[in-house]
Coordinates of C-alpha atoms in Angstrom, one line a residue:
M1 CA -14.7 -11.0 22.1
G2 CA -14.7 -8.1 24.4
K3 CA -17.2 -5.2 24.3
I4 CA -14.4 -2.7 22.6
E5 CA -13.4 -5.5 20.1
K6 CA -17.1 -5.8 19.2
I7 CA -17.9 -2.4 18.7
V8 CA -14.5 -1.9 16.6
F9 CA -15.6 -5.0 14.5
W10 CA -19.3 -3.8 13.7
S11 CA -17.9 -0.2 13.1
L12 CA -15.3 -1.7 10.3
V13 CA -18.2 -3.9 8.8
L14 CA -20.2 -0.6 8.2
D15 CA -17.3 1.2 7.1
L16 CA -16.0 -1.3 4.4
F17 CA -19.6 -2.4 3.6
A18 CA -19.6 1.4 2.6
F19 CA -16.1 1.1 0.9
T20 CA -16.6 -2.0 -1.3
I21 CA -20.2 -1.0 -2.6
P22 CA -18.7 1.1 -5.6
L23 CA -15.8 -1.3 -6.4
P24 CA -17.4 -3.0 -9.3
L25 CA -18.8 0.4 -10.7
F26 CA -15.6 2.0 -11.7
P27 CA -15.4 0.7 -15.2
R28 CA -18.7 1.8 -16.0
I29 CA -18.8 5.2 -14.0
I30 CA -15.7 6.2 -16.2
E31 CA -17.5 4.8 -19.4
W32 CA -20.6 7.1 -18.4
Y33 CA -18.2 10.2 -18.0
T34 CA -16.6 9.3 -21.4
V35 CA -20.0 9.4 -23.1
K36 CA -21.2 12.3 -21.0
E37 CA -18.0 14.6 -21.5
G38 CA -15.8 13.2 -24.2
S39 CA -17.0 15.5 -26.7
D40 CA -15.7 18.3 -24.7
P41 CA -11.8 18.6 -25.7
A42 CA -11.2 21.4 -22.9
G43 CA -12.8 19.1 -20.3
L44 CA -10.7 17.3 -17.5
L45 CA -11.9 14.1 -18.6
S46 CA -10.7 14.5 -22.4
R47 CA -7.4 16.1 -20.8
T48 CA -7.0 13.1 -18.6
L49 CA -7.8 10.5 -21.3
H50 CA -5.5 12.2 -23.6
T51 CA -2.5 11.8 -21.1
T52 CA -3.4 8.2 -20.3
S53 CA -3.5 7.4 -23.8
S54 CA 0.0 8.8 -24.3
I55 CA 1.1 7.0 -20.9
R56 CA -0.5 3.8 -22.1
G57 CA 1.6 4.1 -25.7
L58 CA 4.7 4.2 -24.1
F59 CA 4.2 0.6 -23.2
Y60 CA 1.5 -1.0 -25.1
K61 CA -0.4 -0.5 -28.3
P62 CA -3.6 -2.7 -28.2
N63 CA -4.3 -4.4 -31.7
N64 CA -8.0 -3.0 -31.2
N65 CA -10.3 -0.7 -29.4
P66 CA -7.6 1.3 -27.5
Q67 CA -10.2 3.3 -25.7
R68 CA -11.1 0.5 -23.4
W69 CA -7.2 0.0 -22.2
D70 CA -7.4 4.1 -21.6
V71 CA -10.4 3.5 -19.5
V72 CA -8.2 0.7 -17.5
L73 CA -5.6 3.2 -17.2
L74 CA -7.6 5.9 -16.0
G75 CA -9.3 3.5 -13.4
G76 CA -5.5 2.8 -12.2
L77 CA -4.6 6.4 -12.0
M78 CA -7.9 7.0 -9.9
G79 CA -7.3 4.1 -7.4
S80 CA -3.4 5.3 -7.3
A81 CA -4.7 9.1 -6.4
F82 CA -6.7 7.7 -3.6
S83 CA -4.0 5.8 -2.2
T84 CA -1.4 8.5 -2.7
L85 CA -3.7 10.7 -0.5
Q86 CA -3.6 7.7 2.0
F87 CA 0.0 7.5 2.1
L88 CA 0.4 11.2 2.9
V89 CA -2.2 11.5 5.6
A90 CA -1.6 7.9 7.3
P91 CA 1.3 9.2 9.4
L92 CA -0.5 12.4 10.5
I93 CA -3.6 10.6 11.5
G94 CA -1.5 8.2 13.6
A95 CA 0.5 10.9 15.5
L96 CA -2.9 12.8 16.1
S97 CA -4.4 9.8 17.4
D98 CA -1.5 9.4 20.0
K99 CA -1.9 13.0 20.9
Y100 CA -5.6 13.7 21.1
G101 CA -7.0 10.1 21.4
R102 CA -8.2 7.5 18.8
R103 CA -11.9 8.2 19.1
N104 CA -11.7 11.9 18.8
V105 CA -9.7 11.6 15.3
L106 CA -11.7 8.7 14.1
L107 CA -14.8 10.8 14.4
I108 CA -13.0 13.6 12.6
T109 CA -12.2 11.2 9.8
M110 CA -15.9 9.9 9.8
A111 CA -17.2 13.3 8.9
G112 CA -14.9 13.4 6.0
N113 CA -16.0 10.3 4.6
I114 CA -19.8 11.5 4.9
L115 CA -18.8 14.6 2.8
S116 CA -17.2 12.2 0.3
A117 CA -20.4 10.3 0.0
L118 CA -22.5 13.4 -0.4
V119 CA -20.1 15.1 -3.2
W120 CA -20.6 11.5 -4.9
I121 CA -24.3 11.8 -4.7
K122 CA -24.2 15.0 -6.6
A123 CA -21.0 14.3 -9.0
T124 CA -22.5 14.9 -12.2
T125 CA -19.3 15.8 -13.9
F126 CA -15.9 14.1 -13.8
S127 CA -14.0 16.8 -11.9
S128 CA -16.9 16.4 -9.1
Y129 CA -16.4 12.9 -9.0
M130 CA -12.6 13.3 -8.5
L131 CA -13.3 15.8 -5.7
S132 CA -15.2 13.0 -4.0
R133 CA -12.4 10.7 -4.1
I134 CA -9.8 13.3 -2.8
I135 CA -12.0 14.1 0.1
G136 CA -12.4 10.2 0.7
G137 CA -8.6 9.8 0.3
L138 CA -7.7 12.2 2.9
S139 CA -10.5 11.1 5.3
E140 CA -10.2 7.4 5.5
G141 CA -8.8 6.4 8.8
N142 CA -11.3 3.7 10.2
V143 CA -8.7 0.7 9.6
Q144 CA -5.5 2.4 10.7
L145 CA -7.1 3.4 13.9
A146 CA -9.2 0.2 14.4
T147 CA -5.7 -1.6 14.4
A148 CA -4.3 1.0 16.7
I149 CA -7.3 0.4 19.1
L150 CA -7.1 -3.3 19.1
S151 CA -3.6 -2.9 19.9
D152 CA -4.2 -0.5 22.8
I153 CA -6.7 -3.3 24.4
T154 CA -5.1 -6.5 23.9
T155 CA -1.8 -8.1 25.0
P156 CA 0.9 -9.3 22.9
A157 CA -0.4 -12.7 23.3
E158 CA -4.0 -12.0 22.0
R159 CA -2.6 -9.5 19.2
S160 CA -2.9 -11.9 16.1
R161 CA -6.2 -13.3 16.7
S162 CA -7.6 -9.8 17.5
L163 CA -6.2 -8.3 14.2
A164 CA -7.6 -10.9 12.5
Q165 CA -10.8 -9.6 13.0
I166 CA -10.0 -6.5 10.6
G167 CA -9.2 -9.0 7.9
I168 CA -12.8 -10.9 8.5
A169 CA -14.5 -7.4 8.2
F170 CA -12.9 -6.9 4.7
A171 CA -13.8 -10.6 3.9
I172 CA -17.5 -10.1 5.0
C173 CA -17.7 -6.7 3.1
F174 CA -16.4 -8.0 -0.1
C175 CA -18.9 -10.7 -0.1
I176 CA -21.8 -8.5 0.1
G177 CA -20.7 -5.0 -0.7
P178 CA -19.8 -5.6 -4.4
P179 CA -23.0 -7.4 -5.4
I180 CA -25.2 -4.9 -3.2
G181 CA -23.2 -2.1 -5.3
A182 CA -24.0 -3.8 -8.5
Y183 CA -27.8 -4.5 -7.7
F184 CA -28.6 -0.8 -6.8
A185 CA -26.9 0.7 -9.7
S186 CA -29.4 -0.3 -11.8
Q187 CA -32.3 0.7 -9.7
P188 CA -34.0 4.2 -9.8
V189 CA -33.6 7.0 -7.6
P190 CA -36.3 7.2 -5.0
A191 CA -39.0 9.8 -6.1
S192 CA -38.7 11.5 -2.7
V193 CA -34.9 12.3 -3.8
R194 CA -35.7 13.2 -7.6
A195 CA -38.3 15.4 -6.1
L196 CA -35.5 17.9 -4.8
G197 CA -34.7 18.9 -8.4
F198 CA -31.1 18.2 -8.2
E199 CA -29.3 16.4 -11.1
L200 CA -27.7 13.4 -9.8
N201 CA -24.7 10.8 -10.4
I202 CA -25.8 8.0 -12.5
Y203 CA -25.1 5.6 -9.5
A204 CA -26.7 7.9 -6.8
V205 CA -28.7 4.9 -5.3
P206 CA -25.4 3.2 -4.4
A207 CA -23.9 6.6 -3.1
L208 CA -27.3 7.3 -1.1
I209 CA -26.6 3.6 0.6
T210 CA -23.1 4.5 1.3
L211 CA -24.0 7.8 2.8
V212 CA -26.6 6.0 5.3
L213 CA -24.0 3.3 6.3
L214 CA -21.5 5.8 7.1
S215 CA -23.8 8.2 9.2
V216 CA -24.9 5.1 11.1
E217 CA -21.3 4.1 11.7
T218 CA -20.5 7.7 12.9
L219 CA -23.4 7.8 15.3
F220 CA -22.7 4.1 16.5
L221 CA -18.8 5.1 17.3
A222 CA -19.7 8.4 18.7
A223 CA -22.2 6.8 21.4
A224 CA -20.5 3.4 22.0
L225 CA -16.9 3.8 21.5
P226 CA -14.8 4.9 24.6
E227 CA -11.2 6.3 24.3
T228 CA -8.4 3.4 24.4
R229 CA -5.2 5.3 24.4
G230 CA -3.5 4.2 27.4
I231 CA -6.3 1.7 28.6
Q232 CA -3.9 -1.2 28.8
H233 CA -2.5 -1.8 32.4
N234 CA -0.5 -5.1 32.3
G235 CA -3.3 -6.7 30.0
A236 CA -6.3 -5.8 27.9
K237 CA -8.9 -4.0 29.5
G238 CA -12.0 -4.4 27.6
A239 CA -10.4 -7.7 26.1
S240 CA -11.8 -11.1 26.4
Q241 CA -8.9 -12.4 28.3
T242 CA -7.7 -12.2 31.9
N243 CA -5.7 -9.1 32.8
K244 CA -2.8 -10.9 34.5
V245 CA 0.2 -11.1 32.8
E246 CA 1.8 -14.2 31.8
K247 CA 5.5 -14.9 32.9
P248 CA 8.0 -15.2 30.3
K249 CA 8.6 -19.2 29.2
T250 CA 12.2 -18.2 28.2
K251 CA 14.8 -16.2 29.7
S252 CA 16.1 -14.9 26.2
P253 CA 16.3 -11.0 26.3
A254 CA 13.9 -9.1 24.4
R255 CA 14.3 -7.2 21.2
T256 CA 16.6 -3.9 21.8
V257 CA 15.0 -0.6 20.7
Q258 CA 17.3 -0.7 17.6
E259 CA 16.4 -4.2 16.6
R260 CA 12.5 -3.1 16.9
L261 CA 13.2 -0.2 14.6
D262 CA 15.0 -2.0 12.2
L263 CA 12.5 -4.9 12.0
L264 CA 9.7 -2.2 11.6
Q265 CA 11.6 -0.9 8.6
T266 CA 11.8 -4.2 6.9
L267 CA 8.0 -4.9 7.5
R268 CA 7.3 -1.5 6.3
W269 CA 9.4 -2.2 2.9
L270 CA 7.6 -5.7 2.6
H271 CA 4.3 -4.1 3.2
F272 CA 5.1 -1.6 0.2
F273 CA 6.4 -4.1 -2.1
F274 CA 3.6 -6.8 -1.6
L275 CA 0.9 -4.2 -2.1
G276 CA 2.2 -2.7 -4.9
I277 CA 1.7 -5.9 -6.7
F278 CA -1.4 -7.2 -4.9
S279 CA -3.2 -4.2 -5.2
G280 CA -2.7 -3.8 -9.0
V281 CA -3.9 -7.3 -9.5
E282 CA -6.9 -6.5 -6.9
F283 CA -7.8 -3.1 -8.5
T284 CA -7.5 -4.0 -12.1
L285 CA -9.3 -7.1 -12.1
T286 CA -12.6 -5.7 -12.8
F287 CA -11.1 -4.0 -15.5
L288 CA -9.6 -7.2 -16.9
T289 CA -13.1 -8.7 -17.0
F290 CA -14.3 -5.6 -18.5
D291 CA -12.1 -5.6 -21.4
L292 CA -11.6 -9.4 -21.9
F293 CA -15.3 -10.8 -21.4
D294 CA -17.3 -7.5 -21.5
W295 CA -18.8 -8.5 -17.8
S296 CA -21.6 -6.4 -16.4
N297 CA -21.9 -4.9 -13.0
S298 CA -23.5 -7.8 -11.7
Q299 CA -20.9 -10.1 -13.0
N300 CA -18.0 -8.3 -11.6
G301 CA -19.8 -7.7 -8.4
A302 CA -20.3 -11.7 -8.4
L303 CA -16.3 -12.1 -8.7
I304 CA -15.3 -9.7 -6.1
G305 CA -18.0 -11.3 -3.8
S306 CA -16.8 -14.8 -4.4
I307 CA -13.5 -13.6 -3.5
G308 CA -14.6 -12.2 -0.2
I309 CA -16.6 -15.6 0.6
V310 CA -13.5 -17.6 0.4
S311 CA -11.5 -15.0 2.4
A312 CA -13.6 -15.0 5.2
L313 CA -14.0 -18.5 5.6
L314 CA -10.4 -18.8 5.5
Q315 CA -9.9 -15.8 7.9
G316 CA -12.2 -17.3 10.6
G317 CA -11.6 -21.1 10.1
Y318 CA -7.8 -21.0 9.2
V319 CA -5.8 -17.9 10.1
R320 CA -7.1 -17.2 13.4
R321 CA -6.7 -20.7 14.8
T322 CA -3.3 -21.3 12.8
I323 CA -1.2 -18.0 13.0
S324 CA -0.4 -18.3 16.7
K325 CA 1.3 -21.9 16.1
V326 CA 3.2 -21.1 12.8
G327 CA 3.8 -17.2 13.4
E328 CA 3.0 -14.4 11.3
G329 CA 6.0 -14.6 9.2
K330 CA 5.3 -18.0 8.1
M331 CA 1.6 -17.1 7.5
A332 CA 2.6 -14.1 5.3
R333 CA 4.9 -16.3 3.1
R334 CA 2.5 -18.5 2.3
G335 CA 0.0 -16.0 1.4
V336 CA 2.5 -14.5 -0.9
M337 CA 3.1 -17.8 -2.7
S338 CA -0.5 -18.2 -3.1
C339 CA -0.4 -14.8 -4.8
A340 CA 2.3 -16.2 -7.2
V341 CA 0.2 -19.1 -8.0
G342 CA -2.6 -16.9 -8.8
L343 CA -0.5 -14.5 -10.9
V344 CA 0.6 -17.5 -12.9
L345 CA -3.2 -18.4 -13.5
L346 CA -3.9 -14.9 -14.6
S347 CA -1.3 -14.8 -17.0
M348 CA -2.8 -17.8 -18.9
V349 CA -6.2 -15.9 -19.2
P350 CA -5.6 -13.3 -22.1
R351 CA -4.0 -15.9 -24.4
L352 CA -7.1 -18.4 -24.0
T353 CA -9.7 -15.6 -24.6
L354 CA -8.1 -15.2 -28.6
E355 CA -9.5 -18.6 -29.1
R356 CA -13.7 -18.6 -29.1
S357 CA -13.5 -22.2 -28.2
A358 CA -11.4 -21.6 -24.9
I359 CA -13.5 -19.0 -23.5
D360 CA -15.0 -21.4 -20.8
T361 CA -11.5 -22.6 -19.9
A362 CA -10.3 -19.0 -19.4
V363 CA -13.0 -18.5 -17.0
R364 CA -12.3 -21.3 -15.1
L365 CA -8.6 -20.4 -14.7
L366 CA -9.7 -16.7 -13.6
Q367 CA -12.0 -18.5 -10.7
M368 CA -9.0 -20.5 -9.5
A369 CA -7.0 -17.2 -9.6
A370 CA -9.7 -15.7 -7.6
I371 CA -9.4 -18.6 -5.0
C372 CA -5.5 -18.0 -4.9
L373 CA -6.2 -14.2 -4.4
A374 CA -8.7 -14.9 -1.5
F375 CA -6.2 -16.8 0.1
T376 CA -3.5 -14.1 -0.2
S377 CA -6.2 -11.7 1.0
A378 CA -6.9 -13.6 4.0
T379 CA -3.3 -13.8 5.2
V380 CA -0.5 -11.6 4.3
V381 CA -1.7 -7.8 5.3
S382 CA -3.2 -9.0 8.8
S383 CA 0.1 -11.1 9.4
L384 CA 2.3 -8.0 8.6
T385 CA 0.2 -5.8 10.3
S386 CA 0.2 -8.1 13.5
F387 CA 4.1 -8.7 13.2
A388 CA 4.4 -4.8 13.1
S389 CA 2.3 -4.1 15.9
L390 CA 4.4 -6.4 18.3
Q391 CA 7.1 -4.3 17.8
C392 CA 5.3 -1.2 19.3
D393 CA 5.7 0.3 23.0
E394 CA 3.0 -1.5 25.2
M395 CA 4.1 -0.1 28.8
V396 CA 1.4 1.9 30.3
D397 CA 2.5 4.5 33.2
P398 CA 0.6 3.0 36.4
V399 CA 0.4 6.5 37.4
T400 CA -0.9 8.9 34.5
G401 CA -2.3 6.0 32.4
K402 CA -0.6 7.2 29.5
P403 CA 1.7 5.1 27.3
V404 CA 5.6 4.9 28.2
Q405 CA 7.7 5.6 25.1
T406 CA 10.9 4.0 24.9
H407 CA 11.3 5.8 21.2
P408 CA 8.8 8.2 19.4
R409 CA 8.7 5.9 16.3
L410 CA 7.8 3.1 18.7
S411 CA 4.4 4.5 19.9
K412 CA 1.3 2.5 18.1
G413 CA -0.2 5.5 16.4
V414 CA 2.9 6.4 14.8
A415 CA 4.3 3.3 14.1
L416 CA 1.2 1.7 12.8
G417 CA 0.6 5.3 10.9
V418 CA 3.9 4.7 9.1
F419 CA 3.3 1.2 8.5
R420 CA 0.0 1.7 6.8
S421 CA 1.5 4.6 4.9
A422 CA 3.9 2.3 3.4
G423 CA 1.3 -0.1 2.2
Q424 CA -0.8 2.7 0.8
L425 CA 2.3 3.9 -1.1
G426 CA 2.5 0.4 -2.7
R427 CA -1.5 0.6 -3.2
A428 CA -0.8 3.9 -5.0
I429 CA 1.6 2.5 -7.7
G430 CA -0.1 -0.8 -7.7
P431 CA -2.9 0.0 -10.1
L432 CA -0.4 1.7 -12.6
L433 CA 1.8 -1.7 -12.4
G434 CA -1.5 -3.7 -12.7
T435 CA -2.4 -2.1 -16.0
W436 CA 1.3 -2.1 -17.0
F437 CA 1.8 -5.9 -16.2
R438 CA -1.7 -6.6 -17.8
N439 CA -1.7 -10.4 -17.3
G440 CA 0.5 -10.5 -14.1
Q441 CA 2.9 -12.6 -15.7
S442 CA 5.7 -9.5 -15.1
A443 CA 4.9 -9.5 -11.4
I444 CA 5.5 -13.5 -10.4
P445 CA 9.3 -12.9 -10.0
L446 CA 8.6 -10.1 -7.8
S447 CA 6.2 -12.1 -5.7
L448 CA 8.5 -14.8 -5.2
A449 CA 11.4 -12.4 -3.9
I450 CA 9.2 -11.2 -1.5
T451 CA 8.6 -14.6 0.0
K452 CA 12.3 -15.0 0.7
H453 CA 12.5 -11.9 2.7
V454 CA 9.6 -12.1 4.9
P455 CA 11.6 -12.4 8.3
H456 CA 10.7 -15.4 10.7
T457 CA 8.6 -15.2 13.5
G458 CA 11.3 -16.3 15.9
P459 CA 11.6 -17.1 19.9
L460 CA 11.6 -13.3 20.8
D461 CA 8.4 -12.5 19.1
R462 CA 6.8 -15.6 20.8
Q463 CA 8.4 -14.1 24.0
Q464 CA 6.9 -10.7 23.4
R465 CA 3.4 -11.9 23.3
T466 CA 3.7 -13.3 27.0
G467 CA 3.2 -9.7 28.2
S468 CA 4.1 -6.0 28.0
A469 CA 6.3 -6.2 30.9
L470 CA 9.2 -7.6 28.2
W471 CA 9.3 -4.4 26.7
R472 CA 11.2 -2.6 29.7

């Protein structure tokens, strides 16, 4: 792993660690605001819960405790709002990074993330907490820009293995972030902070940890990360491999510009549809356990952490070693099939919880589904992202050191920004679909349909890995 790759990896660990800390806390955060503000009919929370109750009534009328379902749907709406903002801002972040540099734009987005954490610490009302989420949604650019940076410094031959580091960072942080967030949720605010006399959020301690992590990450990036736009000259400067360009092993022509644009469009649609399904399951999983088993923050943290552990092991031990042999398309299809199996298992859980004697069986099925989702998490998005990055322009002007564009939509920042935007739109509707599907059964046919439309990584893509000269 080259120097820049290490910098990007550790910055991602810090960033995603901060991102995953609040994941198991969402149901209890909403419940706390409900108790605190539910008696005010004119408040934002009461009006929002009334709206979500009306929406829920259109699709589902539970036999008992409808308030819990309203909390689940509100959690889905919060997740959708965050991802919708990402959908809107991702193309802009990508275009700005092409114009002003990856490092500069990344540091600006980090400032926004720090502001979001500061607002969360003081978020004693539901409206102020939503403001924190809005600021965070507009500022989150680390993963997108990390993808562009790694694409800048690696040759097509190295791309898949390098981008797998993003998935590994996700998996590691899903191992440690949620359990730590759940643990510190029950810890008192330090006396030195209480002495300031401010009223704080009920989960101010996890918020403070998030603030520290983001601040450390920002200082680390400012001190260590160089600008990478245009760094590649027929190789990967700063990468672990040699800068020599391998000769093509086949004489078949490279993809035309139009073919690459068409393939990127297909990959964007697949990214959108897949994340629409997977993020719905992912985001509402803790709400499912909250509703069916009344799990605590610690139990939800352990569940998410176990998914992260399995995903990390798969990323490091399976995906990085196998993807160059089987291709990005085939690896993505395997992950989507695993998602379908996980949805089948999840669809059986609610029925079993109706019988007290079958509760243990329901928990076992939930754990098996979590393993399937971990395999999906380790494979699909990283494979599709790598596939998309292979279609971007790779040539660099030897005189100016700037990327050479064959088409404006094929520059790395723009192409990967729009690709991520499509995924974030899927994440925006995913939580709402998750609360609508409830048990995952309705999403199974959609998962199977996606597997049929994932393109193969054919000879042209294997040829494209041989070096940037093939993009002439």
